[in-house]
PDB file of C-alpha atoms in Angstrom:
ATOM      1  CA  MET A   1      11.673   2.519   6.781  1.00  0.00           C
ATOM      2  CA  LEU A   2      15.254   2.942   7.910  1.00  0.00           C
ATOM      3  CA  GLY A   3      14.759   1.301  11.379  1.00  0.00           C
ATOM      4  CA  PHE A   4      17.340  -1.453  10.702  1.00  0.00           C
ATOM      5  CA  PHE A   5      20.109   1.116  10.058  1.00  0.00           C
ATOM      6  CA  TYR A   6      18.978   3.044  13.061  1.00  0.00           C
ATOM      7  CA  GLU A   7      19.349   0.088  15.346  1.00  0.00           C
ATOM      8  CA  ILE A   8      22.798  -0.787  13.885  1.00  0.00           C
ATOM      9  CA  CYS A   9      24.009   2.806  14.379  1.00  0.00           C
ATOM     10  CA  ASP A  10      22.550   2.923  17.863  1.00  0.00           C
ATOM     11  CA  THR A  11      24.444  -0.330  18.710  1.00  0.00           C
ATOM     12  CA  GLU A  12      27.800   1.037  17.462  1.00  0.00           C
ATOM     13  CA  GLN A  13      27.472   4.407  19.096  1.00  0.00           C
ATOM     14  CA  PRO A  14      29.819   4.889  22.070  1.00  0.00           C
ATOM     15  CA  ALA A  15      28.512   5.490  25.513  1.00  0.00           C
ATOM     16  CA  ARG A  16      28.555   8.939  26.913  1.00  0.00           C
ATOM     17  CA  ASP A  17      31.484   9.657  29.224  1.00  0.00           C
ATOM     18  CA  GLU A  18      31.995  12.403  31.884  1.00  0.00           C
ATOM     19  CA  ASN A  19      33.236  14.950  29.297  1.00  0.00           C
ATOM     20  CA  TYR A  20      29.933  14.865  27.369  1.00  0.00           C
ATOM     21  CA  THR A  21      28.343  18.328  27.294  1.00  0.00           C
ATOM     22  CA  ASP A  22      24.784  19.292  26.182  1.00  0.00           C
ATOM     23  CA  GLU A  23      24.578  22.368  24.070  1.00  0.00           C
ATOM     24  CA  ALA A  24      21.006  22.502  22.769  1.00  0.00           C
ATOM     25  CA  SER A  25      18.133  22.595  25.271  1.00  0.00           C
ATOM     26  CA  ALA A  26      16.189  20.003  23.314  1.00  0.00           C
ATOM     27  CA  THR A  27      19.223  17.576  23.677  1.00  0.00           C
ATOM     28  CA  ARG A  28      19.345  18.267  27.414  1.00  0.00           C
ATOM     29  CA  VAL A  29      15.710  17.457  27.700  1.00  0.00           C
ATOM     30  CA  ARG A  30      15.951  14.264  25.697  1.00  0.00           C
ATOM     31  CA  ASN A  31      18.987  13.116  27.721  1.00  0.00           C
ATOM     32  CA  ALA A  32      17.216  13.911  30.939  1.00  0.00           C
ATOM     33  CA  VAL A  33      14.194  11.732  29.849  1.00  0.00           C
ATOM     34  CA  GLN A  34      16.586   8.935  28.731  1.00  0.00           C
ATOM     35  CA  ASP A  35      18.367   8.972  32.000  1.00  0.00           C
ATOM     36  CA  TRP A  36      15.002   8.719  33.854  1.00  0.00           C
ATOM     37  CA  ARG A  37      14.041   5.660  31.760  1.00  0.00           C
ATOM     38  CA  GLU A  38      17.352   3.997  32.511  1.00  0.00           C
ATOM     39  CA  ARG A  39      16.970   4.500  36.189  1.00  0.00           C
ATOM     40  CA  LEU A  40      13.479   2.990  36.088  1.00  0.00           C
ATOM     41  CA  ASN A  41      14.743   0.028  34.007  1.00  0.00           C
ATOM     42  CA  ALA A  42      17.333  -0.690  36.591  1.00  0.00           C
ATOM     43  CA  LYS A  43      14.728  -1.104  39.207  1.00  0.00           C
ATOM     44  CA  ASP A  44      12.434  -4.062  39.701  1.00  0.00           C
ATOM     45  CA  ALA A  45       9.718  -4.415  37.044  1.00  0.00           C
ATOM     46  CA  ALA A  46       7.041  -3.980  39.710  1.00  0.00           C
ATOM     47  CA  GLY A  47       8.219  -0.522  40.486  1.00  0.00           C
ATOM     48  CA  GLY A  48       8.416   0.962  37.059  1.00  0.00           C
ATOM     49  CA  LEU A  49       8.469   0.155  33.388  1.00  0.00           C
ATOM     50  CA  ASP A  50       8.083  -3.080  31.536  1.00  0.00           C
ATOM     51  CA  LYS A  51      11.648  -4.224  30.608  1.00  0.00           C
ATOM     52  CA  ALA A  52      10.433  -6.036  27.643  1.00  0.00           C
ATOM     53  CA  MET A  53       9.504  -2.821  25.855  1.00  0.00           C
ATOM     54  CA  GLY A  54      12.714  -1.207  24.539  1.00  0.00           C
ATOM     55  CA  VAL A  55      13.077   2.464  23.620  1.00  0.00           C
ATOM     56  CA  PRO A  56      13.246   3.057  19.986  1.00  0.00           C
ATOM     57  CA  ALA A  57      16.521   4.380  18.607  1.00  0.00           C
ATOM     58  CA  LYS A  58      14.871   7.462  17.066  1.00  0.00           C
ATOM     59  CA  LEU A  59      13.664   8.432  20.495  1.00  0.00           C
ATOM     60  CA  LYS A  60      16.975   8.040  22.183  1.00  0.00           C
ATOM     61  CA  ASN A  61      19.315   9.808  19.697  1.00  0.00           C
ATOM     62  CA  PRO A  62      19.144  13.210  18.083  1.00  0.00           C
ATOM     63  CA  TRP A  63      20.835  12.110  14.939  1.00  0.00           C
ATOM     64  CA  GLY A  64      19.330  10.683  11.620  1.00  0.00           C
ATOM     65  CA  VAL A  65      20.560   8.113   9.059  1.00  0.00           C
ATOM     66  CA  ARG A  66      20.964   9.175   5.390  1.00  0.00           C
ATOM     67  CA  PHE A  67      22.822   7.898   2.401  1.00  0.00           C
ATOM     68  CA  LYS A  68      25.118  10.132   0.393  1.00  0.00           C
ATOM     69  CA  PRO A  69      25.741   9.308  -3.298  1.00  0.00           C
ATOM     70  CA  ARG A  70      29.187   8.203  -4.403  1.00  0.00           C
ATOM     71  CA  SER A  71      31.282  10.678  -6.404  1.00  0.00           C
ATOM     72  CA  SER A  72      31.283   8.163  -9.262  1.00  0.00           C
ATOM     73  CA  ALA A  73      27.479   7.729  -9.304  1.00  0.00           C
ATOM     74  CA  SER A  74      25.736   8.933 -12.491  1.00  0.00           C
ATOM     75  CA  SER A  75      22.431  10.731 -12.599  1.00  0.00           C
ATOM     76  CA  MET A  76      19.357   9.459 -14.407  1.00  0.00           C
ATOM     77  CA  SER A  77      16.342  11.120 -15.915  1.00  0.00           C
ATOM     78  CA  MET A  78      12.866  10.923 -14.343  1.00  0.00           C
ATOM     79  CA  ARG A  79      11.682   8.711 -17.275  1.00  0.00           C
ATOM     80  CA  GLN A  80      14.338   5.949 -16.504  1.00  0.00           C
ATOM     81  CA  ILE A  81      12.842   5.227 -13.087  1.00  0.00           C
ATOM     82  CA  ARG A  82      10.935   2.010 -13.520  1.00  0.00           C
ATOM     83  CA  GLY A  83       9.173  -0.623 -11.230  1.00  0.00           C
ATOM     84  CA  ASP A  84      12.562  -2.283 -10.411  1.00  0.00           C
ATOM     85  CA  SER A  85      13.693   0.999  -8.812  1.00  0.00           C
ATOM     86  CA  VAL A  86      11.264   0.598  -5.915  1.00  0.00           C
ATOM     87  CA  GLY A  87      13.134   0.520  -2.703  1.00  0.00           C
ATOM     88  CA  GLN A  88      16.500   1.453  -4.285  1.00  0.00           C
ATOM     89  CA  LEU A  89      18.661   4.552  -3.984  1.00  0.00           C
ATOM     90  CA  VAL A  90      18.112   6.694  -7.143  1.00  0.00           C
ATOM     91  CA  GLN A  91      19.825   9.831  -8.252  1.00  0.00           C
ATOM     92  CA  LEU A  92      18.355  12.207 -10.886  1.00  0.00           C
ATOM     93  CA  ASP A  93      18.582  15.747 -12.175  1.00  0.00           C
ATOM     94  CA  CYS A  94      15.412  17.662 -11.883  1.00  0.00           C
ATOM     95  CA  LEU A  95      13.785  21.098 -11.543  1.00  0.00           C
ATOM     96  CA  VAL A  96      12.129  22.238  -8.295  1.00  0.00           C
ATOM     97  CA  VAL A  97       8.481  23.373  -9.140  1.00  0.00           C
ATOM     98  CA  SER A  98       6.953  23.998  -5.778  1.00  0.00           C
ATOM     99  CA  VAL A  99       7.800  23.633  -2.027  1.00  0.00           C
ATOM    100  CA  GLN A 100       5.166  23.353   0.661  1.00  0.00           C
ATOM    101  CA  GLN A 101       5.222  24.836   4.121  1.00  0.00           C
ATOM    102  CA  VAL A 102       7.422  23.028   6.727  1.00  0.00           C
ATOM    103  CA  LYS A 103       5.311  21.081   9.164  1.00  0.00           C
ATOM    104  CA  PRO A 104       6.079  18.881  12.244  1.00  0.00           C
ATOM    105  CA  LYS A 105       5.805  15.263  11.807  1.00  0.00           C
ATOM    106  CA  VAL A 106       5.611  12.669  14.515  1.00  0.00           C
ATOM    107  CA  GLN A 107       8.102   9.612  14.297  1.00  0.00           C
ATOM    108  CA  ILE A 108       7.560   7.970  17.728  1.00  0.00           C
ATOM    109  CA  VAL A 109       4.396   8.389  19.832  1.00  0.00           C
ATOM    110  CA  THR A 110       4.806   7.625  23.618  1.00  0.00           C
ATOM    111  CA  TYR A 111       1.898   6.511  25.764  1.00  0.00           C
ATOM    112  CA  HIS A 112       1.678   6.143  29.484  1.00  0.00           C
ATOM    113  CA  CYS A 113      -0.612   3.441  30.888  1.00  0.00           C
ATOM    114  CA  GLU A 114      -2.773   4.574  33.840  1.00  0.00           C
ATOM    115  CA  THR A 115      -3.083   1.128  35.205  1.00  0.00           C
ATOM    116  CA  CYS A 116       0.437  -0.326  35.291  1.00  0.00           C
ATOM    117  CA  GLY A 117       2.518   2.860  34.712  1.00  0.00           C
ATOM    118  CA  CYS A 118       4.276   1.274  31.733  1.00  0.00           C
ATOM    119  CA  GLU A 119       5.508   3.370  28.713  1.00  0.00           C
ATOM    120  CA  VAL A 120       4.280   2.116  25.330  1.00  0.00           C
ATOM    121  CA  PHE A 121       5.906   3.367  22.179  1.00  0.00           C
ATOM    122  CA  GLN A 122       4.369   3.400  18.704  1.00  0.00           C
ATOM    123  CA  SER A 123       6.549   3.983  15.545  1.00  0.00           C
ATOM    124  CA  VAL A 124       4.891   6.066  12.827  1.00  0.00           C
ATOM    125  CA  GLU A 125       6.004   5.567   9.207  1.00  0.00           C
ATOM    126  CA  ALA A 126       3.062   6.932   7.381  1.00  0.00           C
ATOM    127  CA  ASP A 127       1.176  10.272   7.360  1.00  0.00           C
ATOM    128  CA  THR A 128      -1.618   8.736   9.578  1.00  0.00           C
ATOM    129  CA  TYR A 129      -1.705   6.171  12.397  1.00  0.00           C
ATOM    130  CA  THR A 130      -4.160   4.375  14.657  1.00  0.00           C
ATOM    131  CA  PRO A 131      -3.457   4.680  18.397  1.00  0.00           C
ATOM    132  CA  PRO A 132      -3.612   1.455  20.343  1.00  0.00           C
ATOM    133  CA  LYS A 133      -6.754   0.951  22.284  1.00  0.00           C
ATOM    134  CA  GLU A 134      -5.348  -0.840  25.266  1.00  0.00           C
ATOM    135  CA  CYS A 135      -2.019  -1.446  27.034  1.00  0.00           C
ATOM    136  CA  PRO A 136       0.052  -4.306  25.565  1.00  0.00           C
ATOM    137  CA  SER A 137       2.439  -4.653  28.468  1.00  0.00           C
ATOM    138  CA  THR A 138       2.955  -7.965  30.238  1.00  0.00           C
ATOM    139  CA  LYS A 139       1.676  -6.696  33.702  1.00  0.00           C
ATOM    140  CA  CYS A 140      -1.733  -5.716  32.223  1.00  0.00           C
ATOM    141  CA  LYS A 141      -1.978  -9.006  30.388  1.00  0.00           C
ATOM    142  CA  GLU A 142      -1.203 -10.975  33.592  1.00  0.00           C
ATOM    143  CA  ASN A 143      -3.771  -9.064  35.536  1.00  0.00           C
ATOM    144  CA  LYS A 144      -6.207  -9.315  32.682  1.00  0.00           C
ATOM    145  CA  GLN A 145      -6.770  -5.669  32.483  1.00  0.00           C
ATOM    146  CA  SER A 146      -7.008  -3.271  29.448  1.00  0.00           C
ATOM    147  CA  GLY A 147      -5.069  -0.362  30.702  1.00  0.00           C
ATOM    148  CA  ASN A 148      -6.023   3.130  29.607  1.00  0.00           C
ATOM    149  CA  LEU A 149      -3.290   4.816  27.569  1.00  0.00           C
ATOM    150  CA  HIS A 150      -2.604   8.454  27.827  1.00  0.00           C
ATOM    151  CA  ARG A 151      -0.397  10.096  25.148  1.00  0.00           C
ATOM    152  CA  MET A 152       2.597  12.011  26.432  1.00  0.00           C
ATOM    153  CA  VAL A 153       3.284  14.701  23.804  1.00  0.00           C
ATOM    154  CA  ARG A 154       6.405  15.831  25.702  1.00  0.00           C
ATOM    155  CA  SER A 155       8.061  12.550  25.201  1.00  0.00           C
ATOM    156  CA  CYS A 156       7.122  11.944  21.597  1.00  0.00           C
ATOM    157  CA  ALA A 157       9.709  12.342  18.767  1.00  0.00           C
ATOM    158  CA  PHE A 158       8.977  14.941  16.171  1.00  0.00           C
ATOM    159  CA  THR A 159      10.841  16.028  13.022  1.00  0.00           C
ATOM    160  CA  ARG A 160      10.499  18.797  10.430  1.00  0.00           C
ATOM    161  CA  HIS A 161       8.717  17.640   7.322  1.00  0.00           C
ATOM    162  CA  GLU A 162       8.471  19.258   3.877  1.00  0.00           C
ATOM    163  CA  GLU A 163       6.975  18.172   0.603  1.00  0.00           C
ATOM    164  CA  VAL A 164       8.764  19.163  -2.640  1.00  0.00           C
ATOM    165  CA  LYS A 165       7.372  18.798  -6.120  1.00  0.00           C
ATOM    166  CA  VAL A 166      10.067  18.335  -8.844  1.00  0.00           C
ATOM    167  CA  GLN A 167       9.920  18.214 -12.609  1.00  0.00           C
ATOM    168  CA  GLU A 168      12.169  16.629 -15.112  1.00  0.00           C
ATOM    169  CA  LEU A 169      14.442  18.929 -16.957  1.00  0.00           C
ATOM    170  CA  ALA A 170      13.643  20.263 -20.455  1.00  0.00           C
ATOM    171  CA  GLU A 171      16.486  18.438 -22.181  1.00  0.00           C
ATOM    172  CA  HIS A 172      14.967  15.111 -20.806  1.00  0.00           C
ATOM    173  CA  VAL A 173      11.527  15.780 -22.287  1.00  0.00           C
ATOM    174  CA  PRO A 174      11.071  14.192 -25.720  1.00  0.00           C
ATOM    175  CA  ALA A 175       9.625  16.351 -28.583  1.00  0.00           C
ATOM    176  CA  GLY A 176       5.894  16.733 -28.100  1.00  0.00           C
ATOM    177  CA  GLY A 177       6.023  15.202 -24.643  1.00  0.00           C
ATOM    178  CA  ILE A 178       4.640  16.442 -21.330  1.00  0.00           C
ATOM    179  CA  PRO A 179       7.197  16.997 -18.431  1.00  0.00           C
ATOM    180  CA  ARG A 180       6.747  14.396 -15.660  1.00  0.00           C
ATOM    181  CA  THR A 181       6.667  15.407 -12.020  1.00  0.00           C
ATOM    182  CA  MET A 182       7.461  13.575  -8.699  1.00  0.00           C
ATOM    183  CA  THR A 183       6.800  14.157  -5.162  1.00  0.00           C
ATOM    184  CA  VAL A 184       9.732  14.302  -2.767  1.00  0.00           C
ATOM    185  CA  GLN A 185       9.518  14.183   1.019  1.00  0.00           C
ATOM    186  CA  ALA A 186      12.326  15.929   2.859  1.00  0.00           C
ATOM    187  CA  GLU A 187      12.821  15.750   6.648  1.00  0.00           C
ATOM    188  CA  GLY A 188      15.158  17.159   9.342  1.00  0.00           C
ATOM    189  CA  ASP A 189      17.944  19.409   8.111  1.00  0.00           C
ATOM    190  CA  LEU A 190      17.039  18.717   4.483  1.00  0.00           C
ATOM    191  CA  THR A 191      13.979  21.099   4.833  1.00  0.00           C
ATOM    192  CA  ARG A 192      14.237  24.610   3.430  1.00  0.00           C
ATOM    193  CA  MET A 193      17.294  23.725   1.400  1.00  0.00           C
ATOM    194  CA  VAL A 194      15.800  24.150  -2.048  1.00  0.00           C
ATOM    195  CA  LYS A 195      13.449  26.693  -3.628  1.00  0.00           C
ATOM    196  CA  PRO A 196      11.212  26.785  -6.710  1.00  0.00           C
ATOM    197  CA  GLY A 197      13.090  27.295  -9.940  1.00  0.00           C
ATOM    198  CA  GLN A 198      16.251  25.708  -8.762  1.00  0.00           C
ATOM    199  CA  SER A 199      17.973  22.867 -10.823  1.00  0.00           C
ATOM    200  CA  ILE A 200      19.188  20.160  -8.398  1.00  0.00           C
ATOM    201  CA  THR A 201      20.516  16.647  -8.241  1.00  0.00           C
ATOM    202  CA  LEU A 202      18.353  14.633  -6.131  1.00  0.00           C
ATOM    203  CA  THR A 203      19.361  11.471  -4.287  1.00  0.00           C
ATOM    204  CA  GLY A 204      16.704   9.444  -2.420  1.00  0.00           C
ATOM    205  CA  VAL A 205      14.859   6.249  -2.040  1.00  0.00           C
ATOM    206  CA  PHE A 206      11.950   5.508  -4.445  1.00  0.00           C
ATOM    207  CA  PHE A 207       9.005   4.240  -2.127  1.00  0.00           C
ATOM    208  CA  PRO A 208       5.339   3.590  -2.530  1.00  0.00           C
ATOM    209  CA  GLN A 209       2.866   5.222  -0.082  1.00  0.00           C
ATOM    210  CA  ASP A 210      -0.585   3.977   0.847  1.00  0.00           C
ATOM    211  CA  LEU A 211      -3.325   6.465   0.208  1.00  0.00           C
ATOM    212  CA  PRO A 212      -6.354   6.951   2.478  1.00  0.00           C
ATOM    213  CA  TYR A 213      -9.544   5.436   1.687  1.00  0.00           C
ATOM    214  CA  ALA A 214     -11.203   8.695   0.461  1.00  0.00           C
ATOM    215  CA  MET A 215      -8.301   9.310  -1.816  1.00  0.00           C
ATOM    216  CA  ARG A 216      -8.374   5.738  -3.110  1.00  0.00           C
ATOM    217  CA  MET A 217     -11.952   6.148  -4.277  1.00  0.00           C
ATOM    218  CA  ARG A 218     -11.286   9.584  -5.869  1.00  0.00           C
ATOM    219  CA  GLN A 219      -8.119   8.643  -7.607  1.00  0.00           C
ATOM    220  CA  GLN A 220      -8.886   5.051  -8.361  1.00  0.00           C
ATOM    221  CA  SER A 221      -5.499   3.982  -6.945  1.00  0.00           C
ATOM    222  CA  THR A 222      -4.351   2.468  -3.770  1.00  0.00           C
ATOM    223  CA  GLN A 223      -0.775   3.907  -3.725  1.00  0.00           C
ATOM    224  CA  LYS A 224       1.262   6.789  -4.923  1.00  0.00           C
ATOM    225  CA  MET A 225       4.984   6.824  -5.551  1.00  0.00           C
ATOM    226  CA  PHE A 226       7.311   9.380  -3.908  1.00  0.00           C
ATOM    227  CA  ILE A 227      11.106   9.833  -3.210  1.00  0.00           C
ATOM    228  CA  GLU A 228      12.407  10.032   0.372  1.00  0.00           C
ATOM    229  CA  ALA A 229      15.143  12.657   0.004  1.00  0.00           C
ATOM    230  CA  HIS A 230      18.690  11.869   1.335  1.00  0.00           C
ATOM    231  CA  HIS A 231      20.802  14.410  -0.389  1.00  0.00           C
ATOM    232  CA  PHE A 232      20.324  17.649  -2.400  1.00  0.00           C
ATOM    233  CA  GLN A 233      22.976  19.119  -4.750  1.00  0.00           C
ATOM    234  CA  LYS A 234      22.301  22.402  -6.301  1.00  0.00           C
ATOM    235  CA  HIS A 235      23.634  23.003  -9.845  1.00  0.00           C
ATOM    236  CA  LYS A 236      23.983  26.860  -9.242  1.00  0.00           C
ATOM    237  CA  SER A 237      24.548  28.618  -6.012  1.00  0.00           C
ATOM    238  CA  GLY A 238      22.726  31.776  -5.124  1.00  0.00           C
ATOM    239  CA  TYR A 239      24.552  35.130  -4.241  1.00  0.00           C
ATOM    240  CA  SER A 240      24.123  34.789  -0.467  1.00  0.00           C
ATOM    241  CA  GLU A 241      25.583  31.194  -0.545  1.00  0.00           C
ATOM    242  CA  THR A 242      28.451  32.246  -2.671  1.00  0.00           C
ATOM    243  CA  VAL A 243      29.363  35.127  -0.299  1.00  0.00           C
ATOM    244  CA  ALA A 244      29.084  32.685   2.674  1.00  0.00           C
ATOM    245  CA  ASP A 245      31.303  30.267   1.046  1.00  0.00           C
ATOM    246  CA  GLU A 246      33.947  33.017   0.262  1.00  0.00           C
ATOM    247  CA  ALA A 247      33.839  34.185   3.853  1.00  0.00           C
ATOM    248  CA  ARG A 248      34.288  30.778   5.143  1.00  0.00           C
ATOM    249  CA  ALA A 249      37.246  30.174   3.004  1.00  0.00           C
ATOM    250  CA  SER A 250      38.961  33.267   3.933  1.00  0.00           C
TER     251      SER A 250
END
């Protein structure tokens, strides 16, 4: 959903120089694979990859793109989110009700064609995806062959994924009303940041999500709404966080 911003940031990112050092082992592996791809792309197309297929920005870079709210931004209640908020950055005060277990989520799936040796990349935005049945490279099309694709798990891009259920605050619920809830999806370093019972200020993008066919028939709905988290701000800090902040300040 943020592919446009990933591409712009990747374009503006400076190239690595001789002083660049790799600290994490995962970063070293990613850089080694990227250097291998660049060497293959520098050769003739007959000896390696299809040049027309570019490597996605999420697969090349270890960073992510998020939007942080302005200091002057005001929070809204959950009942103020309307249909015109779809696709927009919203900020609301809420209460964390439940937090699910952190699970890996695939972002980019990499396939290797056994016929032409080309690498095929598939971007995954939803919870499910359909693998391609044949190789879409130019070489296989010119030879009129349907190349068999083999998934390369080592070259795929994964991230941490966590689903959080939030509820509107008590002061936002009218007399006699039922508190409303909302599903929040957190990824990367935003996982394991909040716990049930905490009051937070949530900033994220309000998105619709297509439901699988079985859930459509059961819930009589084709989509459900969720918030893609970009920033968490806790209203109260825990004891361990306060001690860590004091130690860092001293």
